[in-house]
Amino acid sequence: MIADRQARIAASLDSVHEALRFVHRELDQVASDPQRWRWISVGAVIALQGAFVAALSGYETAEEGDVVDPSYPERYAPVTLLLRRARSTDYLNPPERLVLTGAAARRIEQVIAFRNGVVHGTSRDIHGYSESIHGPFRETFSTIRHVLLVHPAFEPGPHGLVTALIADQLAAISRRLVGDG
């Protein structure tokens, strides 16, 4: 856990960038090996968690407790808890606060559940989840775009290079998801 708010934002953005690079590489191979969706889900959730940590750390009034796991204070909160916090008026104000429909939140939660199944060895075959997994992934990457690029809660200036790299990865991933779905 990184206590310094600016260092936490920088490390989170680096994590998002690396996770998106991983997702992009896996997407390049998914047509020949659909099981790569499992790894794409892992990378997508890592990127989502990093995006939420950066967003929830962005305000000058942000505290370390805004991103920690209440059960394990030395860890970041699970992505589902960070999702709730990013949608809460207790943590972010408009336009930074994440506003989602119930259906959109469920699509993101579908990606999180798929990733959890992969990590914990309980996942079913990718075809058992949905006829098209692309919608939930598009929603997830759209959420990352919102909290990091469209309405960042942190001052984007010092992070211009990494946010530009994140934007490039998100654009490439989005093109792949539209082209494949």
N, C-alpha and C. Protein backbone atom coordinates (compact mmCIF):
# COMPACT_ATOMS: atom_id res chain seq x y z
N MET A 1 0.85 -1.17 0.00
CA MET A 1 0.00 0.00 0.00
C MET A 1 0.90 1.24 0.00
N ILE A 2 0.66 2.13 -0.92
CA ILE A 2 1.45 3.34 -1.04
C ILE A 2 0.70 4.47 -0.33
N ALA A 3 1.32 5.04 0.71
CA ALA A 3 0.66 6.05 1.52
C ALA A 3 0.60 7.41 0.83
N ASP A 4 1.66 7.79 0.11
CA ASP A 4 1.69 9.08 -0.56
C ASP A 4 0.69 9.09 -1.72
N ARG A 5 -0.24 10.02 -1.70
CA ARG A 5 -1.32 10.09 -2.67
C ARG A 5 -0.81 10.21 -4.11
N GLN A 6 0.13 11.10 -4.36
CA GLN A 6 0.65 11.29 -5.72
C GLN A 6 1.40 10.06 -6.21
N ALA A 7 2.18 9.44 -5.33
CA ALA A 7 2.90 8.22 -5.71
C ALA A 7 1.92 7.09 -5.99
N ARG A 8 0.84 7.02 -5.21
CA ARG A 8 -0.19 5.99 -5.42
C ARG A 8 -0.87 6.19 -6.78
N ILE A 9 -1.17 7.42 -7.13
CA ILE A 9 -1.77 7.70 -8.43
C ILE A 9 -0.82 7.28 -9.55
N ALA A 10 0.44 7.68 -9.45
CA ALA A 10 1.42 7.34 -10.49
C ALA A 10 1.58 5.83 -10.63
N ALA A 11 1.71 5.13 -9.51
CA ALA A 11 1.87 3.67 -9.56
C ALA A 11 0.61 3.01 -10.12
N SER A 12 -0.54 3.53 -9.77
CA SER A 12 -1.80 2.96 -10.28
C SER A 12 -1.91 3.15 -11.79
N LEU A 13 -1.54 4.33 -12.27
CA LEU A 13 -1.59 4.57 -13.71
C LEU A 13 -0.61 3.67 -14.46
N ASP A 14 0.57 3.47 -13.89
CA ASP A 14 1.52 2.54 -14.51
C ASP A 14 0.94 1.12 -14.56
N SER A 15 0.27 0.72 -13.49
CA SER A 15 -0.36 -0.60 -13.44
C SER A 15 -1.45 -0.73 -14.50
N VAL A 16 -2.25 0.32 -14.64
CA VAL A 16 -3.31 0.31 -15.66
C VAL A 16 -2.69 0.15 -17.05
N HIS A 17 -1.66 0.92 -17.32
CA HIS A 17 -1.02 0.86 -18.63
C HIS A 17 -0.48 -0.55 -18.92
N GLU A 18 0.22 -1.13 -17.96
CA GLU A 18 0.77 -2.48 -18.18
C GLU A 18 -0.34 -3.52 -18.36
N ALA A 19 -1.41 -3.40 -17.58
CA ALA A 19 -2.52 -4.35 -17.71
C ALA A 19 -3.18 -4.21 -19.08
N LEU A 20 -3.34 -2.99 -19.55
CA LEU A 20 -3.95 -2.79 -20.87
C LEU A 20 -3.05 -3.30 -21.99
N ARG A 21 -1.75 -3.14 -21.84
CA ARG A 21 -0.83 -3.72 -22.83
C ARG A 21 -0.99 -5.23 -22.88
N PHE A 22 -1.12 -5.84 -21.72
CA PHE A 22 -1.33 -7.29 -21.64
C PHE A 22 -2.64 -7.67 -22.33
N VAL A 23 -3.71 -6.95 -22.03
CA VAL A 23 -5.02 -7.23 -22.65
C VAL A 23 -4.90 -7.13 -24.16
N HIS A 24 -4.25 -6.09 -24.64
CA HIS A 24 -4.10 -5.89 -26.09
C HIS A 24 -3.35 -7.06 -26.73
N ARG A 25 -2.28 -7.51 -26.10
CA ARG A 25 -1.54 -8.67 -26.63
C ARG A 25 -2.41 -9.92 -26.65
N GLU A 26 -3.18 -10.14 -25.60
CA GLU A 26 -4.04 -11.32 -25.54
C GLU A 26 -5.16 -11.23 -26.59
N LEU A 27 -5.69 -10.05 -26.81
CA LEU A 27 -6.74 -9.87 -27.82
C LEU A 27 -6.23 -10.22 -29.21
N ASP A 28 -4.95 -9.98 -29.45
CA ASP A 28 -4.37 -10.32 -30.76
C ASP A 28 -4.41 -11.82 -31.03
N GLN A 29 -4.49 -12.63 -30.00
CA GLN A 29 -4.46 -14.10 -30.15
C GLN A 29 -5.80 -14.76 -29.88
N VAL A 30 -6.81 -14.02 -29.47
CA VAL A 30 -8.06 -14.62 -29.01
C VAL A 30 -8.83 -15.32 -30.14
N ALA A 31 -8.68 -14.88 -31.38
CA ALA A 31 -9.40 -15.51 -32.48
C ALA A 31 -8.97 -16.97 -32.65
N SER A 32 -7.70 -17.23 -32.47
CA SER A 32 -7.21 -18.61 -32.61
C SER A 32 -7.30 -19.40 -31.31
N ASP A 33 -7.44 -18.71 -30.20
CA ASP A 33 -7.52 -19.38 -28.89
C ASP A 33 -8.51 -18.64 -28.00
N PRO A 34 -9.82 -18.97 -28.09
CA PRO A 34 -10.84 -18.26 -27.31
C PRO A 34 -10.62 -18.33 -25.79
N GLN A 35 -9.85 -19.28 -25.32
CA GLN A 35 -9.61 -19.37 -23.88
C GLN A 35 -8.77 -18.19 -23.38
N ARG A 36 -8.20 -17.43 -24.28
CA ARG A 36 -7.45 -16.24 -23.86
C ARG A 36 -8.35 -15.19 -23.23
N TRP A 37 -9.68 -15.32 -23.44
CA TRP A 37 -10.60 -14.42 -22.75
C TRP A 37 -10.41 -14.49 -21.24
N ARG A 38 -9.98 -15.64 -20.75
CA ARG A 38 -9.72 -15.78 -19.32
C ARG A 38 -8.65 -14.79 -18.88
N TRP A 39 -7.57 -14.73 -19.64
CA TRP A 39 -6.47 -13.82 -19.29
C TRP A 39 -6.84 -12.37 -19.56
N ILE A 40 -7.65 -12.15 -20.57
CA ILE A 40 -8.13 -10.80 -20.84
C ILE A 40 -8.94 -10.30 -19.65
N SER A 41 -9.74 -11.18 -19.06
CA SER A 41 -10.53 -10.77 -17.89
C SER A 41 -9.62 -10.41 -16.72
N VAL A 42 -8.55 -11.14 -16.54
CA VAL A 42 -7.61 -10.84 -15.45
C VAL A 42 -6.99 -9.46 -15.67
N GLY A 43 -6.50 -9.21 -16.88
CA GLY A 43 -5.90 -7.91 -17.19
C GLY A 43 -6.90 -6.77 -17.09
N ALA A 44 -8.13 -7.01 -17.55
CA ALA A 44 -9.16 -5.97 -17.50
C ALA A 44 -9.48 -5.57 -16.07
N VAL A 45 -9.56 -6.54 -15.17
CA VAL A 45 -9.89 -6.23 -13.78
C VAL A 45 -8.71 -5.57 -13.08
N ILE A 46 -7.50 -5.96 -13.40
CA ILE A 46 -6.33 -5.26 -12.84
C ILE A 46 -6.35 -3.80 -13.28
N ALA A 47 -6.63 -3.57 -14.56
CA ALA A 47 -6.69 -2.19 -15.07
C ALA A 47 -7.82 -1.41 -14.41
N LEU A 48 -8.97 -2.06 -14.23
CA LEU A 48 -10.11 -1.40 -13.60
C LEU A 48 -9.80 -1.02 -12.16
N GLN A 49 -9.19 -1.94 -11.42
CA GLN A 49 -8.83 -1.66 -10.03
C GLN A 49 -7.84 -0.50 -9.96
N GLY A 50 -6.84 -0.51 -10.81
CA GLY A 50 -5.87 0.59 -10.83
C GLY A 50 -6.51 1.92 -11.18
N ALA A 51 -7.45 1.89 -12.12
CA ALA A 51 -8.15 3.12 -12.50
C ALA A 51 -8.95 3.67 -11.33
N PHE A 52 -9.62 2.79 -10.60
CA PHE A 52 -10.39 3.24 -9.45
C PHE A 52 -9.49 3.76 -8.33
N VAL A 53 -8.36 3.11 -8.10
CA VAL A 53 -7.44 3.59 -7.07
C VAL A 53 -6.93 4.99 -7.44
N ALA A 54 -6.58 5.20 -8.70
CA ALA A 54 -6.12 6.53 -9.13
C ALA A 54 -7.24 7.56 -8.96
N ALA A 55 -8.44 7.22 -9.39
CA ALA A 55 -9.57 8.16 -9.30
C ALA A 55 -9.90 8.49 -7.85
N LEU A 56 -9.99 7.46 -7.01
CA LEU A 56 -10.36 7.68 -5.61
C LEU A 56 -9.25 8.34 -4.79
N SER A 57 -8.05 8.37 -5.35
CA SER A 57 -6.92 9.04 -4.70
C SER A 57 -6.72 10.46 -5.23
N GLY A 58 -7.52 10.85 -6.19
CA GLY A 58 -7.28 12.09 -6.93
C GLY A 58 -7.49 13.38 -6.19
N TYR A 59 -8.53 13.47 -5.39
CA TYR A 59 -8.82 14.73 -4.70
C TYR A 59 -7.78 15.01 -3.63
N GLU A 60 -7.55 16.28 -3.38
CA GLU A 60 -6.64 16.69 -2.31
C GLU A 60 -7.12 16.15 -0.96
N THR A 61 -8.42 15.98 -0.83
CA THR A 61 -9.00 15.50 0.43
C THR A 61 -9.03 13.97 0.52
N ALA A 62 -8.58 13.29 -0.52
CA ALA A 62 -8.59 11.83 -0.52
C ALA A 62 -7.67 11.30 0.57
N GLU A 63 -8.12 10.22 1.18
CA GLU A 63 -7.33 9.59 2.23
C GLU A 63 -6.98 8.17 1.81
N GLU A 64 -5.97 7.62 2.42
CA GLU A 64 -5.55 6.25 2.12
C GLU A 64 -6.71 5.28 2.35
N GLY A 65 -7.54 5.56 3.35
CA GLY A 65 -8.67 4.70 3.65
C GLY A 65 -9.70 4.63 2.54
N ASP A 66 -9.67 5.56 1.60
CA ASP A 66 -10.61 5.55 0.49
C ASP A 66 -10.37 4.39 -0.47
N VAL A 67 -9.17 3.81 -0.42
CA VAL A 67 -8.83 2.75 -1.37
C VAL A 67 -8.42 1.44 -0.71
N VAL A 68 -8.40 1.41 0.62
CA VAL A 68 -7.94 0.19 1.30
C VAL A 68 -9.09 -0.80 1.51
N ASP A 69 -8.71 -2.03 1.67
CA ASP A 69 -9.64 -3.10 1.99
C ASP A 69 -9.87 -3.06 3.50
N PRO A 70 -11.12 -2.89 3.94
CA PRO A 70 -11.38 -2.82 5.39
C PRO A 70 -10.94 -4.08 6.13
N SER A 71 -10.97 -5.22 5.47
CA SER A 71 -10.57 -6.48 6.11
C SER A 71 -9.05 -6.67 6.15
N TYR A 72 -8.37 -6.11 5.17
CA TYR A 72 -6.91 -6.24 5.05
C TYR A 72 -6.32 -4.86 4.75
N PRO A 73 -6.12 -4.03 5.76
CA PRO A 73 -5.70 -2.65 5.54
C PRO A 73 -4.38 -2.47 4.78
N GLU A 74 -3.61 -3.53 4.64
CA GLU A 74 -2.36 -3.43 3.89
C GLU A 74 -2.58 -3.66 2.39
N ARG A 75 -3.82 -3.91 1.97
CA ARG A 75 -4.15 -4.17 0.56
C ARG A 75 -5.15 -3.14 0.04
N TYR A 76 -5.15 -3.03 -1.28
CA TYR A 76 -6.20 -2.23 -1.90
C TYR A 76 -7.51 -2.99 -1.81
N ALA A 77 -8.59 -2.23 -1.78
CA ALA A 77 -9.93 -2.82 -1.69
C ALA A 77 -10.23 -3.64 -2.94
N PRO A 78 -11.08 -4.64 -2.80
CA PRO A 78 -11.50 -5.41 -3.98
C PRO A 78 -12.18 -4.48 -4.99
N VAL A 79 -12.08 -4.84 -6.24
CA VAL A 79 -12.58 -3.98 -7.31
C VAL A 79 -14.09 -3.72 -7.18
N THR A 80 -14.84 -4.67 -6.66
CA THR A 80 -16.29 -4.43 -6.49
C THR A 80 -16.55 -3.33 -5.47
N LEU A 81 -15.77 -3.28 -4.41
CA LEU A 81 -15.90 -2.22 -3.41
C LEU A 81 -15.45 -0.88 -4.00
N LEU A 82 -14.37 -0.89 -4.75
CA LEU A 82 -13.91 0.34 -5.39
C LEU A 82 -14.94 0.85 -6.40
N LEU A 83 -15.61 -0.06 -7.09
CA LEU A 83 -16.68 0.32 -8.02
C LEU A 83 -17.80 1.04 -7.27
N ARG A 84 -18.21 0.49 -6.13
CA ARG A 84 -19.25 1.15 -5.34
C ARG A 84 -18.79 2.53 -4.86
N ARG A 85 -17.55 2.62 -4.44
CA ARG A 85 -17.04 3.91 -3.97
C ARG A 85 -16.96 4.93 -5.11
N ALA A 86 -16.54 4.49 -6.29
CA ALA A 86 -16.45 5.40 -7.44
C ALA A 86 -17.82 5.92 -7.87
N ARG A 87 -18.88 5.18 -7.52
CA ARG A 87 -20.25 5.59 -7.85
C ARG A 87 -20.90 6.39 -6.72
N SER A 88 -20.23 6.50 -5.58
CA SER A 88 -20.81 7.09 -4.38
C SER A 88 -20.53 8.58 -4.27
N THR A 89 -21.54 9.32 -3.81
CA THR A 89 -21.35 10.75 -3.54
C THR A 89 -20.43 10.99 -2.35
N ASP A 90 -20.16 9.95 -1.58
CA ASP A 90 -19.25 10.08 -0.44
C ASP A 90 -17.79 10.19 -0.87
N TYR A 91 -17.48 9.80 -2.10
CA TYR A 91 -16.09 9.76 -2.53
C TYR A 91 -15.77 10.68 -3.71
N LEU A 92 -16.67 10.74 -4.69
CA LEU A 92 -16.40 11.56 -5.87
C LEU A 92 -17.61 12.44 -6.18
N ASN A 93 -17.33 13.60 -6.71
CA ASN A 93 -18.37 14.54 -7.11
C ASN A 93 -18.50 14.52 -8.64
N PRO A 94 -19.64 14.98 -9.15
CA PRO A 94 -19.77 15.10 -10.61
C PRO A 94 -18.73 16.10 -11.12
N PRO A 95 -18.15 15.93 -12.24
CA PRO A 95 -18.38 14.87 -13.22
C PRO A 95 -17.48 13.65 -13.02
N GLU A 96 -16.60 13.68 -12.01
CA GLU A 96 -15.69 12.56 -11.79
C GLU A 96 -16.42 11.31 -11.32
N ARG A 97 -17.48 11.50 -10.54
CA ARG A 97 -18.22 10.34 -10.02
C ARG A 97 -18.72 9.51 -11.19
N LEU A 98 -18.63 8.22 -11.04
CA LEU A 98 -19.05 7.28 -12.06
C LEU A 98 -20.56 7.07 -11.97
N VAL A 99 -21.25 7.41 -13.03
CA VAL A 99 -22.70 7.22 -13.08
C VAL A 99 -22.97 6.10 -14.07
N LEU A 100 -23.54 5.02 -13.57
CA LEU A 100 -23.83 3.85 -14.40
C LEU A 100 -25.28 3.44 -14.22
N THR A 101 -25.86 2.91 -15.26
CA THR A 101 -27.17 2.27 -15.12
C THR A 101 -26.96 0.94 -14.41
N GLY A 102 -28.03 0.36 -13.92
CA GLY A 102 -27.92 -0.96 -13.30
C GLY A 102 -27.40 -2.00 -14.27
N ALA A 103 -27.84 -1.92 -15.52
CA ALA A 103 -27.38 -2.87 -16.54
C ALA A 103 -25.89 -2.72 -16.80
N ALA A 104 -25.42 -1.48 -16.85
CA ALA A 104 -23.99 -1.24 -17.08
C ALA A 104 -23.16 -1.79 -15.91
N ALA A 105 -23.62 -1.55 -14.70
CA ALA A 105 -22.90 -2.08 -13.53
C ALA A 105 -22.87 -3.61 -13.55
N ARG A 106 -23.96 -4.22 -13.96
CA ARG A 106 -24.00 -5.69 -14.04
C ARG A 106 -23.04 -6.22 -15.10
N ARG A 107 -22.88 -5.48 -16.21
CA ARG A 107 -21.93 -5.92 -17.24
C ARG A 107 -20.50 -5.89 -16.68
N ILE A 108 -20.17 -4.84 -15.94
CA ILE A 108 -18.84 -4.77 -15.33
C ILE A 108 -18.69 -5.90 -14.30
N GLU A 109 -19.70 -6.11 -13.51
CA GLU A 109 -19.65 -7.19 -12.51
C GLU A 109 -19.53 -8.56 -13.17
N GLN A 110 -20.04 -8.72 -14.39
CA GLN A 110 -19.89 -9.98 -15.12
C GLN A 110 -18.41 -10.23 -15.43
N VAL A 111 -17.70 -9.19 -15.85
CA VAL A 111 -16.26 -9.33 -16.11
C VAL A 111 -15.52 -9.66 -14.82
N ILE A 112 -15.88 -8.98 -13.74
CA ILE A 112 -15.24 -9.24 -12.44
C ILE A 112 -15.49 -10.68 -12.00
N ALA A 113 -16.74 -11.14 -12.15
CA ALA A 113 -17.07 -12.52 -11.76
C ALA A 113 -16.32 -13.52 -12.62
N PHE A 114 -16.21 -13.24 -13.90
CA PHE A 114 -15.46 -14.14 -14.79
C PHE A 114 -14.00 -14.21 -14.36
N ARG A 115 -13.42 -13.05 -14.08
CA ARG A 115 -12.03 -13.01 -13.61
C ARG A 115 -11.87 -13.76 -12.29
N ASN A 116 -12.81 -13.58 -11.37
CA ASN A 116 -12.73 -14.28 -10.09
C ASN A 116 -12.77 -15.79 -10.28
N GLY A 117 -13.60 -16.24 -11.21
CA GLY A 117 -13.66 -17.66 -11.52
C GLY A 117 -12.35 -18.18 -12.08
N VAL A 118 -11.71 -17.37 -12.90
CA VAL A 118 -10.41 -17.76 -13.47
C VAL A 118 -9.37 -17.86 -12.37
N VAL A 119 -9.29 -16.85 -11.53
CA VAL A 119 -8.28 -16.79 -10.47
C VAL A 119 -8.49 -17.89 -9.43
N HIS A 120 -9.74 -18.19 -9.12
CA HIS A 120 -10.04 -19.17 -8.08
C HIS A 120 -10.33 -20.56 -8.62
N GLY A 121 -10.17 -20.75 -9.93
CA GLY A 121 -10.33 -22.06 -10.53
C GLY A 121 -11.75 -22.58 -10.58
N THR A 122 -12.72 -21.69 -10.55
CA THR A 122 -14.11 -22.13 -10.59
C THR A 122 -14.83 -21.71 -11.87
N SER A 123 -14.08 -21.13 -12.81
CA SER A 123 -14.74 -20.61 -14.01
C SER A 123 -15.21 -21.74 -14.92
N ARG A 124 -16.29 -21.42 -15.59
CA ARG A 124 -16.80 -22.32 -16.61
C ARG A 124 -16.13 -21.95 -17.93
N ASP A 125 -16.43 -22.72 -18.94
CA ASP A 125 -15.95 -22.42 -20.28
C ASP A 125 -16.47 -21.04 -20.68
N ILE A 126 -15.70 -20.31 -21.44
CA ILE A 126 -16.08 -18.95 -21.84
C ILE A 126 -17.44 -18.94 -22.53
N HIS A 127 -17.76 -19.97 -23.25
CA HIS A 127 -19.03 -20.00 -23.98
C HIS A 127 -20.22 -20.15 -23.04
N GLY A 128 -19.98 -20.56 -21.81
CA GLY A 128 -21.06 -20.70 -20.85
C GLY A 128 -21.51 -19.38 -20.22
N TYR A 129 -20.74 -18.33 -20.42
CA TYR A 129 -21.07 -17.05 -19.79
C TYR A 129 -22.06 -16.23 -20.60
N SER A 130 -21.82 -16.13 -21.86
CA SER A 130 -22.64 -15.24 -22.66
C SER A 130 -22.35 -15.52 -24.12
N GLU A 131 -23.35 -15.27 -24.93
CA GLU A 131 -23.13 -15.43 -26.36
C GLU A 131 -22.10 -14.40 -26.83
N SER A 132 -22.11 -13.23 -26.22
CA SER A 132 -21.13 -12.21 -26.55
C SER A 132 -20.58 -11.60 -25.26
N ILE A 133 -19.32 -11.83 -25.02
CA ILE A 133 -18.66 -11.26 -23.85
C ILE A 133 -18.17 -9.85 -24.14
N HIS A 134 -18.24 -9.45 -25.42
CA HIS A 134 -17.69 -8.15 -25.81
C HIS A 134 -18.37 -6.98 -25.10
N GLY A 135 -19.69 -7.01 -24.94
CA GLY A 135 -20.40 -5.91 -24.28
C GLY A 135 -19.89 -5.64 -22.88
N PRO A 136 -19.78 -6.67 -22.03
CA PRO A 136 -19.23 -6.43 -20.69
C PRO A 136 -17.79 -5.88 -20.71
N PHE A 137 -16.98 -6.38 -21.63
CA PHE A 137 -15.62 -5.84 -21.71
C PHE A 137 -15.63 -4.41 -22.22
N ARG A 138 -16.45 -4.10 -23.20
CA ARG A 138 -16.54 -2.71 -23.68
C ARG A 138 -16.96 -1.78 -22.55
N GLU A 139 -17.91 -2.22 -21.73
CA GLU A 139 -18.37 -1.41 -20.59
C GLU A 139 -17.23 -1.18 -19.60
N THR A 140 -16.46 -2.22 -19.35
CA THR A 140 -15.33 -2.13 -18.42
C THR A 140 -14.30 -1.13 -18.92
N PHE A 141 -13.94 -1.23 -20.20
CA PHE A 141 -12.93 -0.31 -20.74
C PHE A 141 -13.47 1.11 -20.87
N SER A 142 -14.76 1.25 -21.12
CA SER A 142 -15.39 2.57 -21.14
C SER A 142 -15.32 3.22 -19.75
N THR A 143 -15.50 2.42 -18.72
CA THR A 143 -15.41 2.92 -17.35
C THR A 143 -14.00 3.39 -17.04
N ILE A 144 -13.01 2.62 -17.46
CA ILE A 144 -11.61 3.03 -17.26
C ILE A 144 -11.37 4.36 -17.98
N ARG A 145 -11.85 4.47 -19.21
CA ARG A 145 -11.70 5.71 -19.97
C ARG A 145 -12.32 6.89 -19.22
N HIS A 146 -13.52 6.68 -18.68
CA HIS A 146 -14.20 7.76 -17.96
C HIS A 146 -13.38 8.26 -16.78
N VAL A 147 -12.95 7.34 -15.91
CA VAL A 147 -12.31 7.78 -14.66
C VAL A 147 -10.87 8.25 -14.86
N LEU A 148 -10.23 7.85 -15.96
CA LEU A 148 -8.84 8.25 -16.15
C LEU A 148 -8.64 9.33 -17.21
N LEU A 149 -9.48 9.34 -18.23
CA LEU A 149 -9.23 10.24 -19.36
C LEU A 149 -10.30 11.31 -19.55
N VAL A 150 -11.56 10.94 -19.41
CA VAL A 150 -12.64 11.90 -19.66
C VAL A 150 -12.82 12.84 -18.48
N HIS A 151 -12.92 12.28 -17.28
CA HIS A 151 -13.13 13.08 -16.06
C HIS A 151 -12.21 12.60 -14.94
N PRO A 152 -10.91 12.80 -15.08
CA PRO A 152 -10.02 12.34 -14.01
C PRO A 152 -10.19 13.19 -12.76
N ALA A 153 -10.17 12.55 -11.61
CA ALA A 153 -10.26 13.25 -10.33
C ALA A 153 -8.89 13.78 -9.91
N PHE A 154 -7.84 13.28 -10.52
CA PHE A 154 -6.47 13.71 -10.21
C PHE A 154 -6.05 14.76 -11.25
N GLU A 155 -5.02 15.50 -10.93
CA GLU A 155 -4.46 16.48 -11.86
C GLU A 155 -3.72 15.71 -12.96
N PRO A 156 -4.23 15.76 -14.21
CA PRO A 156 -3.64 14.92 -15.26
C PRO A 156 -2.28 15.41 -15.76
N GLY A 157 -1.96 16.68 -15.57
CA GLY A 157 -0.72 17.24 -16.10
C GLY A 157 0.54 16.43 -15.82
N PRO A 158 0.80 16.10 -14.57
CA PRO A 158 2.02 15.34 -14.27
C PRO A 158 2.02 13.92 -14.82
N HIS A 159 0.88 13.47 -15.29
CA HIS A 159 0.76 12.09 -15.76
C HIS A 159 0.44 12.03 -17.25
N GLY A 160 0.81 13.09 -17.97
CA GLY A 160 0.45 13.21 -19.38
C GLY A 160 0.93 12.06 -20.25
N LEU A 161 2.16 11.63 -20.06
CA LEU A 161 2.69 10.56 -20.91
C LEU A 161 1.95 9.25 -20.67
N VAL A 162 1.81 8.84 -19.42
CA VAL A 162 1.17 7.55 -19.14
C VAL A 162 -0.31 7.59 -19.51
N THR A 163 -0.98 8.73 -19.32
CA THR A 163 -2.39 8.77 -19.71
C THR A 163 -2.53 8.74 -21.23
N ALA A 164 -1.57 9.31 -21.96
CA ALA A 164 -1.59 9.20 -23.42
C ALA A 164 -1.39 7.75 -23.85
N LEU A 165 -0.49 7.05 -23.18
CA LEU A 165 -0.27 5.64 -23.50
C LEU A 165 -1.51 4.80 -23.17
N ILE A 166 -2.16 5.13 -22.06
CA ILE A 166 -3.41 4.45 -21.69
C ILE A 166 -4.47 4.72 -22.75
N ALA A 167 -4.59 5.96 -23.18
CA ALA A 167 -5.56 6.31 -24.23
C ALA A 167 -5.31 5.51 -25.49
N ASP A 168 -4.04 5.39 -25.89
CA ASP A 168 -3.71 4.60 -27.09
C ASP A 168 -4.11 3.14 -26.93
N GLN A 169 -3.82 2.56 -25.76
CA GLN A 169 -4.19 1.16 -25.53
C GLN A 169 -5.70 0.97 -25.54
N LEU A 170 -6.42 1.89 -24.87
CA LEU A 170 -7.88 1.78 -24.85
C LEU A 170 -8.47 1.90 -26.25
N ALA A 171 -7.92 2.79 -27.07
CA ALA A 171 -8.41 2.93 -28.44
C ALA A 171 -8.17 1.65 -29.24
N ALA A 172 -6.99 1.07 -29.10
CA ALA A 172 -6.68 -0.16 -29.82
C ALA A 172 -7.56 -1.32 -29.34
N ILE A 173 -7.77 -1.41 -28.05
CA ILE A 173 -8.62 -2.46 -27.49
C ILE A 173 -10.05 -2.28 -27.97
N SER A 174 -10.55 -1.06 -27.95
CA SER A 174 -11.91 -0.78 -28.39
C SER A 174 -12.11 -1.16 -29.85
N ARG A 175 -11.11 -0.84 -30.69
CA ARG A 175 -11.21 -1.22 -32.10
C ARG A 175 -11.30 -2.73 -32.26
N ARG A 176 -10.51 -3.45 -31.48
CA ARG A 176 -10.54 -4.92 -31.53
C ARG A 176 -11.89 -5.47 -31.08
N LEU A 177 -12.42 -4.92 -30.02
CA LEU A 177 -13.70 -5.42 -29.49
C LEU A 177 -14.85 -5.12 -30.45
N VAL A 178 -14.80 -4.00 -31.13
CA VAL A 178 -15.83 -3.69 -32.12
C VAL A 178 -15.65 -4.57 -33.35
N GLY A 179 -14.41 -4.75 -33.76
CA GLY A 179 -14.12 -5.56 -34.94
C GLY A 179 -14.42 -7.04 -34.73
N ASP A 180 -14.26 -7.53 -33.50
CA ASP A 180 -14.48 -8.94 -33.23
C ASP A 180 -15.91 -9.23 -32.78
N GLY A 181 -16.65 -8.20 -32.43
CA GLY A 181 -17.96 -8.47 -31.87
C GLY A 181 -18.99 -7.84 -32.67
